[in-house]
Coordinates of C-alpha atoms in Angstrom, one line a residue:
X15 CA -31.3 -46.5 16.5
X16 CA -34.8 -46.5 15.0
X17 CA -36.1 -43.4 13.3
X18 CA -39.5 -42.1 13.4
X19 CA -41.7 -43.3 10.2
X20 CA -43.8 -40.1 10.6
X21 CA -41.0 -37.9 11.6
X22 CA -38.4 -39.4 9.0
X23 CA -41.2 -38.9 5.9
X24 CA -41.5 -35.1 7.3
X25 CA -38.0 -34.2 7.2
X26 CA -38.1 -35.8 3.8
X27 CA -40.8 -33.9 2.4
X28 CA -39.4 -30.4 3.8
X29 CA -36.0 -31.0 1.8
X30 CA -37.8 -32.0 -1.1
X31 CA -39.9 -29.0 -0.5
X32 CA -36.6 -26.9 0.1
X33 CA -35.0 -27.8 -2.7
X34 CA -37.7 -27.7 -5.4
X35 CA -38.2 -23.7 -4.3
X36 CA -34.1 -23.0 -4.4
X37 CA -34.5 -24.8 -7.4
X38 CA -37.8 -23.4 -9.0
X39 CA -36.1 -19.8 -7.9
X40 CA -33.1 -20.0 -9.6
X41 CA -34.4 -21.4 -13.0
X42 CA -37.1 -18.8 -13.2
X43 CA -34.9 -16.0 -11.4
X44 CA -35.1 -14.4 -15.1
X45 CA -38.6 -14.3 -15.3
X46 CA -38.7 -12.9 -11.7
X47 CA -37.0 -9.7 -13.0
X48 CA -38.5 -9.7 -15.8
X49 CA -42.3 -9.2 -14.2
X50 CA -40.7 -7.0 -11.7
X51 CA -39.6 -4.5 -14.3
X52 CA -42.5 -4.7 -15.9
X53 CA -44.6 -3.9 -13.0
X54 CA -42.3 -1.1 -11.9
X55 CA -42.1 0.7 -15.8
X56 CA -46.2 0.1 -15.8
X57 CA -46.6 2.1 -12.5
X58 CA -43.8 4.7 -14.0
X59 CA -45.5 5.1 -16.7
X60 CA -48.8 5.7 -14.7
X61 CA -47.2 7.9 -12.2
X62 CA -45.7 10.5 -15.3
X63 CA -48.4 10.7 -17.7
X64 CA -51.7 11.5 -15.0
X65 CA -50.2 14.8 -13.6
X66 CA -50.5 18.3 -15.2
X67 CA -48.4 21.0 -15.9
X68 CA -45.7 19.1 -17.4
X69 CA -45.5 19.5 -21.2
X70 CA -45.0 16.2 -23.3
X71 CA -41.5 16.4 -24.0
X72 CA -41.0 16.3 -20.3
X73 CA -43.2 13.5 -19.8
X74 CA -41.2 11.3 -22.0
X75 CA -37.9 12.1 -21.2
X76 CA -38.8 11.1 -17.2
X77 CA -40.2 8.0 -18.7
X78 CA -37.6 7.0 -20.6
X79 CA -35.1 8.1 -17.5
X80 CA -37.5 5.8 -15.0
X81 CA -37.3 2.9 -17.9
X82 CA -33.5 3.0 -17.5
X83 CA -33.2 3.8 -14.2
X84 CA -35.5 0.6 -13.6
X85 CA -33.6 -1.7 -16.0
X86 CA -30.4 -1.2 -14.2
X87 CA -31.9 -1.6 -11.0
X88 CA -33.7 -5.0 -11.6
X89 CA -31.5 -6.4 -14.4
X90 CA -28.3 -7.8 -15.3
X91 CA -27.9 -6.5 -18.9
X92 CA -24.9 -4.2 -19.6
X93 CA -25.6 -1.0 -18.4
X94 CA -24.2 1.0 -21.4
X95 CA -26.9 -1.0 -23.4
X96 CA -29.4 0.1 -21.4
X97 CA -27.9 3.6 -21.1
X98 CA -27.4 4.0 -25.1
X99 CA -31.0 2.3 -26.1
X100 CA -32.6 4.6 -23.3
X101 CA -30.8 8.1 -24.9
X102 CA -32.2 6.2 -28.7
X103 CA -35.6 5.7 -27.6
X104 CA -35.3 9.5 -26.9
X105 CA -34.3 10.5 -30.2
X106 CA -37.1 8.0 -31.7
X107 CA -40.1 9.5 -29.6
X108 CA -38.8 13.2 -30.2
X109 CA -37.1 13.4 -27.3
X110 CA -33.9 15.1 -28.4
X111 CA -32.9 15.9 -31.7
X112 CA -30.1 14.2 -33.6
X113 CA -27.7 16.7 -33.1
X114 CA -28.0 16.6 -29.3
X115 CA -27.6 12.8 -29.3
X116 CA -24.3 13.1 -30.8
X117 CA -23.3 15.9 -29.5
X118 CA -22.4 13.8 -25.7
X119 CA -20.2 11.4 -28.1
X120 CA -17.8 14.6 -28.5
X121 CA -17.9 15.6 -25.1
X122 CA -14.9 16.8 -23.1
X123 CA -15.9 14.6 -20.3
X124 CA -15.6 11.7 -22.9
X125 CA -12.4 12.5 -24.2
X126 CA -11.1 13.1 -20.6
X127 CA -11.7 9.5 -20.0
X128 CA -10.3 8.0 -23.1
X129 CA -7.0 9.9 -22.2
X130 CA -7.1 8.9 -18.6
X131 CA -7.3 5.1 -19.8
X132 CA -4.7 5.5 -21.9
X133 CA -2.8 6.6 -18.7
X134 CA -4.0 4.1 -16.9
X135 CA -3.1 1.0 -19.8
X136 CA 0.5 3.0 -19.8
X137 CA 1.0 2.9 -16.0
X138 CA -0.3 -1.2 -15.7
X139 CA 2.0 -2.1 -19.0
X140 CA 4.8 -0.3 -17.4
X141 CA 4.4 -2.0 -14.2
X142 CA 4.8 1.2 -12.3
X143 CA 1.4 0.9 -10.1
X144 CA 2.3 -3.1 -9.0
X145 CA 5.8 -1.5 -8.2
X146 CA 4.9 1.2 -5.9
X147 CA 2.8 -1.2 -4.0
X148 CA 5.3 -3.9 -4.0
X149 CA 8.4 -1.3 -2.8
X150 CA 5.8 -0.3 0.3
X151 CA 4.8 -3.6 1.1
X152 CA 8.5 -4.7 1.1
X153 CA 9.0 -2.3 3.7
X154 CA 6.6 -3.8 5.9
X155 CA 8.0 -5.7 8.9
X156 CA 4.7 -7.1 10.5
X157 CA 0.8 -7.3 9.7
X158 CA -0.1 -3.8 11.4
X159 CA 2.8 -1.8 9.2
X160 CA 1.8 -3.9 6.0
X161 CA -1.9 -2.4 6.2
X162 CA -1.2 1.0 7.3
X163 CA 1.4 1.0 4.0
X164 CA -1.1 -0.6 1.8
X165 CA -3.7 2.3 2.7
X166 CA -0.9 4.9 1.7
X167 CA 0.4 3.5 -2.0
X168 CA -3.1 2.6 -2.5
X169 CA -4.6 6.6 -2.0
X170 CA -2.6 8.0 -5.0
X171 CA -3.1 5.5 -7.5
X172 CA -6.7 7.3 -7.8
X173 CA -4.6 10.6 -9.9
X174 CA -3.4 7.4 -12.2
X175 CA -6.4 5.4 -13.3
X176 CA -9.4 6.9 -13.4
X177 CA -11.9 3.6 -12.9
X178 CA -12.4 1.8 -9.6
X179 CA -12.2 -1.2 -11.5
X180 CA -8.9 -0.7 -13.3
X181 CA -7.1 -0.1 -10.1
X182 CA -8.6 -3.4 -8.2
X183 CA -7.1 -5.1 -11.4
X184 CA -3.9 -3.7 -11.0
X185 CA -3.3 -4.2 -7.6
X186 CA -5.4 -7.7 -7.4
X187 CA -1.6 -8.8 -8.3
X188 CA 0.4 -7.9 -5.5
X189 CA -2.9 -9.1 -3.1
X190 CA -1.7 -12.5 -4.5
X191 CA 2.0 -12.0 -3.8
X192 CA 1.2 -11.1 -0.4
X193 CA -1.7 -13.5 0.6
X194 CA 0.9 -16.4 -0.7
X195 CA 3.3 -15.2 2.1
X196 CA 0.6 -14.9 4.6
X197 CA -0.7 -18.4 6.0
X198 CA -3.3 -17.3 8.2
X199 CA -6.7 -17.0 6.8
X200 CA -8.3 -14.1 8.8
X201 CA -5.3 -11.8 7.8
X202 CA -6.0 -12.9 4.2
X203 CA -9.5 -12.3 4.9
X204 CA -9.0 -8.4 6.5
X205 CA -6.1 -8.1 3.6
X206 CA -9.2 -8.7 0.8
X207 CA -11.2 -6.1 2.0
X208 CA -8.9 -3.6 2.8
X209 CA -7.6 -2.9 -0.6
X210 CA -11.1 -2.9 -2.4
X211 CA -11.7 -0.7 0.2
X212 CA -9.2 2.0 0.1
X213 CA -9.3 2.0 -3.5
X214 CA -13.7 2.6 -3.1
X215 CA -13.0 5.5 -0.3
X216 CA -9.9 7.2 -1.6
X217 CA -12.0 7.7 -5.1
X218 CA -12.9 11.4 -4.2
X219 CA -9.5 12.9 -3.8
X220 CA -9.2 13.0 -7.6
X221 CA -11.8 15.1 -10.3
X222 CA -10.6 12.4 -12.4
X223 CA -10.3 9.3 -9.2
X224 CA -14.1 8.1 -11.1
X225 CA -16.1 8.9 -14.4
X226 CA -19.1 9.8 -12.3
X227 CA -16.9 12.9 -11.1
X228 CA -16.6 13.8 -14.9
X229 CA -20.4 13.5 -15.3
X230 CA -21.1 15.4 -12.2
X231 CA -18.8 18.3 -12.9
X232 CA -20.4 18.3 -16.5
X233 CA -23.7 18.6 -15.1
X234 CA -22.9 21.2 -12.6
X235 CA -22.0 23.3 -15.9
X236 CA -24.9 22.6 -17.6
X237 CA -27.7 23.2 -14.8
X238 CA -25.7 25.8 -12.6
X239 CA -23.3 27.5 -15.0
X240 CA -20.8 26.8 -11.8
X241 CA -17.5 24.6 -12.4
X242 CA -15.3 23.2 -10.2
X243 CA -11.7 22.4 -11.4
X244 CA -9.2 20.1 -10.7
X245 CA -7.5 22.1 -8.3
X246 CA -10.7 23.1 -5.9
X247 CA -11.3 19.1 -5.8
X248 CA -7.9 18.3 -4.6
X249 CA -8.6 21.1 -2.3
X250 CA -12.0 19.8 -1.3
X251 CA -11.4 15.7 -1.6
X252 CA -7.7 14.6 -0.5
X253 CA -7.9 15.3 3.1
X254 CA -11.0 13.8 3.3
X255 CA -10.0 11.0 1.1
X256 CA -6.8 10.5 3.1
X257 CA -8.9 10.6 6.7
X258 CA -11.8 8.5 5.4
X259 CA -9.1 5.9 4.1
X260 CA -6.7 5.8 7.3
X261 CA -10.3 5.7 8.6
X262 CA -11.3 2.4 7.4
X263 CA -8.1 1.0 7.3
X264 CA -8.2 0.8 11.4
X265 CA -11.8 -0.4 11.3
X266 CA -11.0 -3.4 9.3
X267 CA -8.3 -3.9 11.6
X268 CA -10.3 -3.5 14.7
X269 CA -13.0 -5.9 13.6
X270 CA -10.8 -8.5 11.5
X271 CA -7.8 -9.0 13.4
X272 CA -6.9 -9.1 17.3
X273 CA -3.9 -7.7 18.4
X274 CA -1.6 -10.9 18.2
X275 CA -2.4 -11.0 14.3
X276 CA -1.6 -7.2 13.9
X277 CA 2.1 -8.1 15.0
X278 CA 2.6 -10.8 13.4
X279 CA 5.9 -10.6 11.6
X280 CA 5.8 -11.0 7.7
X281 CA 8.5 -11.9 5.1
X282 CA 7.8 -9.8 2.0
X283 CA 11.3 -9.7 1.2
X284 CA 10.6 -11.5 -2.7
X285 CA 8.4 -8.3 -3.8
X286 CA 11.6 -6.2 -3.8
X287 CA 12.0 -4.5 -6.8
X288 CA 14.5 -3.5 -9.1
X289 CA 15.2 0.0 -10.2
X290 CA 12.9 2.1 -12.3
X291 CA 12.8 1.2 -16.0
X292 CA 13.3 3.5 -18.9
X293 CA 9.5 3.2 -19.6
X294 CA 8.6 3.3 -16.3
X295 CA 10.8 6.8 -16.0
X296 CA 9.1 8.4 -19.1
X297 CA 5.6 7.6 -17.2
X298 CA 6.7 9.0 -14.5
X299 CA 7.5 12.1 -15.8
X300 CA 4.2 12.4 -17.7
X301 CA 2.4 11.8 -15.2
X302 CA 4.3 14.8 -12.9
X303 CA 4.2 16.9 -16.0
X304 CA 0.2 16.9 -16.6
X305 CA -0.7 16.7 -13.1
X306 CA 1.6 19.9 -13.0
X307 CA -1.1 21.5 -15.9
X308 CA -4.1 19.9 -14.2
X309 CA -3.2 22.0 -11.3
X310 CA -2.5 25.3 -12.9
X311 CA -5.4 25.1 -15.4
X312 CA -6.2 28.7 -14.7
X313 CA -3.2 30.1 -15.8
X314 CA -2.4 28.4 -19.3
X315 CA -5.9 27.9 -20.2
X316 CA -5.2 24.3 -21.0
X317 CA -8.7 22.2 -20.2
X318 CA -8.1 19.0 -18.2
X319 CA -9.3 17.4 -21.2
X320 CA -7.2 18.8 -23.7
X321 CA -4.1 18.0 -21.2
X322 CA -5.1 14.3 -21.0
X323 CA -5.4 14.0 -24.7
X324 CA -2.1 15.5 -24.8
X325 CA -0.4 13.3 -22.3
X326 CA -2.1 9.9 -24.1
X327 CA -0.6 10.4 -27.2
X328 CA 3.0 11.9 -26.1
X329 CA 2.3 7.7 -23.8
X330 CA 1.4 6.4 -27.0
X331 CA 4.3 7.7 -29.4
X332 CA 5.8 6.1 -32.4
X333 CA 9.7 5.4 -30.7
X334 CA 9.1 7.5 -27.5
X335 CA 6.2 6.7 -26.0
X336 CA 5.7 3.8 -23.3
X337 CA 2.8 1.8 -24.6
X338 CA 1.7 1.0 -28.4
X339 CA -1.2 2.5 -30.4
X340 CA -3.3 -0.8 -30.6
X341 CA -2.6 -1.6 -26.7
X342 CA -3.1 2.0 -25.6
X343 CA -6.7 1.5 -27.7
X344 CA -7.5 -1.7 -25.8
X345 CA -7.0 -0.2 -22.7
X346 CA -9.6 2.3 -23.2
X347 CA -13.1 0.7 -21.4
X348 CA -15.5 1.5 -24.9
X349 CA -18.6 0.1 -22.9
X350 CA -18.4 2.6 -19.8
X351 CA -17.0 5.2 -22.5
X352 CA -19.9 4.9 -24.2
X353 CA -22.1 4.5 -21.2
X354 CA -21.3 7.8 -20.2
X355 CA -22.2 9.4 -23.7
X356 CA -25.5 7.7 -23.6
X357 CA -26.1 8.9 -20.2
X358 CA -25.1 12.4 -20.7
X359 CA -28.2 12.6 -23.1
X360 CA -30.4 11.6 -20.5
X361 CA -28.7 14.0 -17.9
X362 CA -29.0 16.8 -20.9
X363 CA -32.5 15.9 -21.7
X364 CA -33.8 15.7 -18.4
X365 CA -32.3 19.3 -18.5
X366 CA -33.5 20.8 -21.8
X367 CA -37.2 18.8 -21.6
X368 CA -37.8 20.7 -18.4
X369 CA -38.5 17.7 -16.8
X370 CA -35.6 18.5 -13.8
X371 CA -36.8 21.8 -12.6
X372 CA -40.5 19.8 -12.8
X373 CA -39.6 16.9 -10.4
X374 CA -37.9 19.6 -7.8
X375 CA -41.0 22.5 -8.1
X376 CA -43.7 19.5 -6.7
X377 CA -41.3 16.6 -4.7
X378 CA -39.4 19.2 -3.0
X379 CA -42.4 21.4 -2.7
X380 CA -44.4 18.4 -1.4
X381 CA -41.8 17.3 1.1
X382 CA -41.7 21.3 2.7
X383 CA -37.8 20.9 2.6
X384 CA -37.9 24.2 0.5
X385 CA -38.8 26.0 4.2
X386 CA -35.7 24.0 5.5
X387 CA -33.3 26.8 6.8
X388 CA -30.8 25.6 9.2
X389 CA -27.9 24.2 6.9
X390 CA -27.1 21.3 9.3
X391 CA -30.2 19.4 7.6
X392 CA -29.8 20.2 4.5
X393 CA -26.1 18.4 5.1
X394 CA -27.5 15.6 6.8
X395 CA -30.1 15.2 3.9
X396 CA -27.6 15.3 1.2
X397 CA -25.7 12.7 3.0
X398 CA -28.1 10.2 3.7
X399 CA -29.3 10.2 -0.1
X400 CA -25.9 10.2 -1.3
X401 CA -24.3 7.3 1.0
X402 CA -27.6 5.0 0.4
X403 CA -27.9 5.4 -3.0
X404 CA -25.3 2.7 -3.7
X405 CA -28.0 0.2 -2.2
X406 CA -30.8 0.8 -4.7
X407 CA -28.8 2.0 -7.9
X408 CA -25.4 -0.7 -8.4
X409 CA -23.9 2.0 -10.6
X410 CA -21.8 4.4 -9.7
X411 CA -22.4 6.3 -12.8
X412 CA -25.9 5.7 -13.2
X413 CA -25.9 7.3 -9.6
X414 CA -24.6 10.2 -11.1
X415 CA -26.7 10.6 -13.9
X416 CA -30.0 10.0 -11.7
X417 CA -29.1 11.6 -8.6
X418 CA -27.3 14.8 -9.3
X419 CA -29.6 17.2 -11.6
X420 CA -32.6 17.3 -9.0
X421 CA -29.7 17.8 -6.2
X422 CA -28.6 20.5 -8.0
X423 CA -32.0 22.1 -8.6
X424 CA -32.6 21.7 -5.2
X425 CA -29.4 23.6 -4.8
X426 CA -30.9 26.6 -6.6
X427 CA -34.6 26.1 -5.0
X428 CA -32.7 26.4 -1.2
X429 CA -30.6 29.0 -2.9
X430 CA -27.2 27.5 -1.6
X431 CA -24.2 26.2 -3.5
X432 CA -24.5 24.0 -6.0
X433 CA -20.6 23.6 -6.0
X434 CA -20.8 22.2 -2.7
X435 CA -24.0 20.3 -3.3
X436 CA -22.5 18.6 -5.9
X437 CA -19.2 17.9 -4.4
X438 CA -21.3 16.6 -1.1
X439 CA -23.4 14.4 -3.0
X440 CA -20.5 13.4 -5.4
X441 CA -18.6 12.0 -2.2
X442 CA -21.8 10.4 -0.7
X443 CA -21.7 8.6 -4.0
X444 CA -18.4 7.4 -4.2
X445 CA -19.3 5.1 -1.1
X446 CA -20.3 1.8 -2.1
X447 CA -19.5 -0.6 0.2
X448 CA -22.3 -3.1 1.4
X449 CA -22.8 -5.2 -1.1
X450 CA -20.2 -6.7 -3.3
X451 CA -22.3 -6.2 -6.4
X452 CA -22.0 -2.0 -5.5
X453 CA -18.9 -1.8 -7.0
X454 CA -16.7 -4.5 -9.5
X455 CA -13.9 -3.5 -7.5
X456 CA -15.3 -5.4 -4.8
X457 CA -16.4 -8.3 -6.6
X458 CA -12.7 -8.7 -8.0
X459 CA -11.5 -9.0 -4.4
X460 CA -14.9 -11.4 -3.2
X461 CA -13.9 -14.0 -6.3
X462 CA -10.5 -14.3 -5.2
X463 CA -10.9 -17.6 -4.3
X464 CA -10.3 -19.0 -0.5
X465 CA -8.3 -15.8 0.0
X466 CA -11.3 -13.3 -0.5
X467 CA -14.1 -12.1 1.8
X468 CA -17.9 -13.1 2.2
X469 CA -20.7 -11.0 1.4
X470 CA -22.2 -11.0 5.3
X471 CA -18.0 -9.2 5.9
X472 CA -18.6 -6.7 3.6
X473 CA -22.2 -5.9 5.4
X474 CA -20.7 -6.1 9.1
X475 CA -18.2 -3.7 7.9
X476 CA -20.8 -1.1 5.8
X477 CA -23.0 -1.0 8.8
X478 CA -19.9 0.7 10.7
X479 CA -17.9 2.2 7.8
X480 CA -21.6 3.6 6.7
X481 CA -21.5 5.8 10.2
X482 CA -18.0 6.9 10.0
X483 CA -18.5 8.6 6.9
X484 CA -21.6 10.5 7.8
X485 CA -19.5 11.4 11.0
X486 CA -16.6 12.6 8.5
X487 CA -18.1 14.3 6.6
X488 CA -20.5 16.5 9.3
X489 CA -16.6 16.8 11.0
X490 CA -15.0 17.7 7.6
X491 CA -17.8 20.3 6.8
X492 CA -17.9 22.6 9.6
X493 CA -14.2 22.3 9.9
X494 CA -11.6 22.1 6.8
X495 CA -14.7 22.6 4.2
X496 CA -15.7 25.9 5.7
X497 CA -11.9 26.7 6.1
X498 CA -11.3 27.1 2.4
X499 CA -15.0 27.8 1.2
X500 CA -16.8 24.7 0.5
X501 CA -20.3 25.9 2.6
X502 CA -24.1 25.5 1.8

């Protein structure tokens, strides 16, 4: 068969055309950024130095928060770079004085999460997380059980390591054991997104599930003079953790699998475990005993902090303790540790500059939600913000750090709670599901080679999960919520 000279020499030339743009897009993908962060810190730095009333401190510390906020939006360089040179450009320009600047380094909240990842290093080394998911998987006798078992080992794990991340990495293991026993590729499929999942939504049952909770809760101190402790949040966050979880768990099941895959027997029976270790014992009881003092903080006076510290170093023990010094120390995530430092200083600055209180008295003013009364808005508002927020700010910390001081002032402009504004917005935040890029937890799961999911599953599944949430939490907040005091 003859092709077309015309036709042949057209289809040609769109390839070629096709190609030299992929191409031409990719190798100057850098540049791309680059002009686009440019543009948008030009405009930022037009839009904070034309209006009045806003003394110069104030104008520089919004600048500097824009600059950052702009770099981590558009960019790929390490976040706690950006985070740490943003809070030095502060102290350079006269932001914040020396003494504030290092003052985040010795935070509670900082020292919280170095404990924590020494509890978390302890219960990976040990084995005990990859255990308790193996023992509940081994129990399952077909694919419906197996998920429905999954979504409970994998809600608790959030008391035992306190970073998304660390807990996709220790469970990434036994979603290997189990997708080499499973031949069917859509199971596989639903199996990869399920875990990264659960592990995402189950987050806010724990103060210490995320290190945005830490900065949040920090914040809430330093703007409203309010606290919320570890207690209230368990209160607050593990019933809606545990609904929004058993929630998802029969979405992904609904839209991945029919009902022939859902009983489809499975033969785990190689993931049976032996009994506890002596290590893994000790752990145990560690982890019992401070989640025993995290509970009762009130009474002994102990900070969550302080009890952390405590627990990492009775983990860490010369002849007792589970896990050595120098491991313990490599456990401990320096960059996010010292991303939250770094953004702590912004947080603070944005605080002490003024510049906070500024935004809310003309935005919110502007915008006429100030004359917003009935509280079912206001819910609805904090919501929306908080569940989008993931698409335009990739960290969950930075989302923190950006989002929840003008929250919180508008907390005190409506004159409602900033306990539950902040717990509201906190668990908006914690979602983070349509894009694999949202969370590293995800994108451990997406690289998992023919076994993991595609970007458009993630999306088909956000643009559903997205709805549930906002329906759970308007449920959760004129039922439970109101029942033990978490109202607007």
């Amino acid at each position: 068969m003859k092709i077309d000279e015309k036709y042949y020499n057209h289809i040609t030339t769109n390839t070629q055309l096709n190609i030299f743009f992929k191409y031409f897009y990719r190798s100057n993908r850098w540049e791309i950024k680059s002009l686009l962060a440019l543009f948008l810190t030009s405009l930022s730095g037009v839009a904070v130095f034309l209006p009045n009333g806003l003394s110069t401190q104030g104008r520089v510390t919004i600048f500097v928060f824009l600059l950052a906020v702009i770099l981590w939006s558009t960019t790929s360089i390490n976040a706690g770079y950006i985070a740490l040179s943003s809070a030095l450009l502060l102290l350079l320009t006269g932001g914040i004085s020396q003494e504030q600047f290092f003052e985040s380094l010795g935070s509670d909240v900082v020292w919280l999460m170095i404990g924590a990842f020494v509890l978390g290093g302890a219960v990976k080394q040990t084995g005990l997380a990859a255990r308790l998911t193996q023992v509940v998987a081994a129990k399952a006798h077909n694919v419906n059980s197996l998920f429905w078992l999954l979504t409970t080992v994998l809600i608790p794990i959030s008391f035992l390591i306190p970073s998304t991340s660390g807990r996709a990495a220790v469970t990434y293991p036994v979603f290997r054991s189990l997708t080499n026993a499973i031949e069917d590729s859509r199971i596989r499929q639903a199996l990869a997104l399920l875990m990264p999942t659960i592990i995402l939504v189950s987050t806010i049952v724990s103060l210490t599930g995320a290190g945005s909770h830490l900065i949040a809760k920090d914040l809430l101190q330093e703007i409203s003079g309010k606290d919320i402790s570890f207690s209230q949040w368990l209160l607050y966050g593990l019933p809606f953790g545990v609904a929004a979880s058993y929630a998802s768990c029969w979405v992904i099941m609904r839209m991945f699998l029919d009902k022939k895959r859902c009983q489809q027997k499975l033969d785990v029976k190689c993931l049976q475990s032996e009994p506890l270790s002596v290590p893994e014992r000790k752990t145990l009881l560690i982890i019992f005993l401070m989640l025993a003092f995290w509970l009762t903080e009130k009474w002994h006076g102990l900070e969550i902090a302080t009890v952390t510290v405590i627990g990492a170093m009775i983990l860490t023990a010369p002849k007792f303790g589970v896990i050595k010094w120098k491991d313990a120390v490599k456990a401990v995530s320096w960059n996010l540790i010292i991303f939250v430092a770094a953004t702590l200083v912004l947080g603070r600055a944005l605080i002490s500059s003024g510049a906070s209180g500024w935004i809310i008295n003309n935005i919110f003013d502007l915008s006429d939600i100030n004359s917003t009364k009935p509280h079912f808005l206001i819910l609805l508002l904090l919501a929306i913000i908080s569940l989008t927020s993931h698409i335009y700010m990739t960290s969950h910390t930075a989302r923190a750090a950006a989002l929840v001081p003008p929250l919180l002032y508008l907390a005190s402009s409506l004159n409602i709670n900033p306990v539950a504004v902040l717990f509201l917005s906190t668990l908006g935040m914690d979602y983070c599901l349509t894009f694999p890029v949202s969370s590293k937890a995800l994108m451990v799961y997406q690289e998992a080679e023919e076994q993991g999911f595609k970007p458009t599953d993630l999306l088909r599944l956000s643009s559903v999960m997205i709805v549930v949430h906002l329906a759970l939490i308007v449920l959760f907040y004129y039922t439970w919520w109101r029942w033990v005091g978490l109202s607007l």
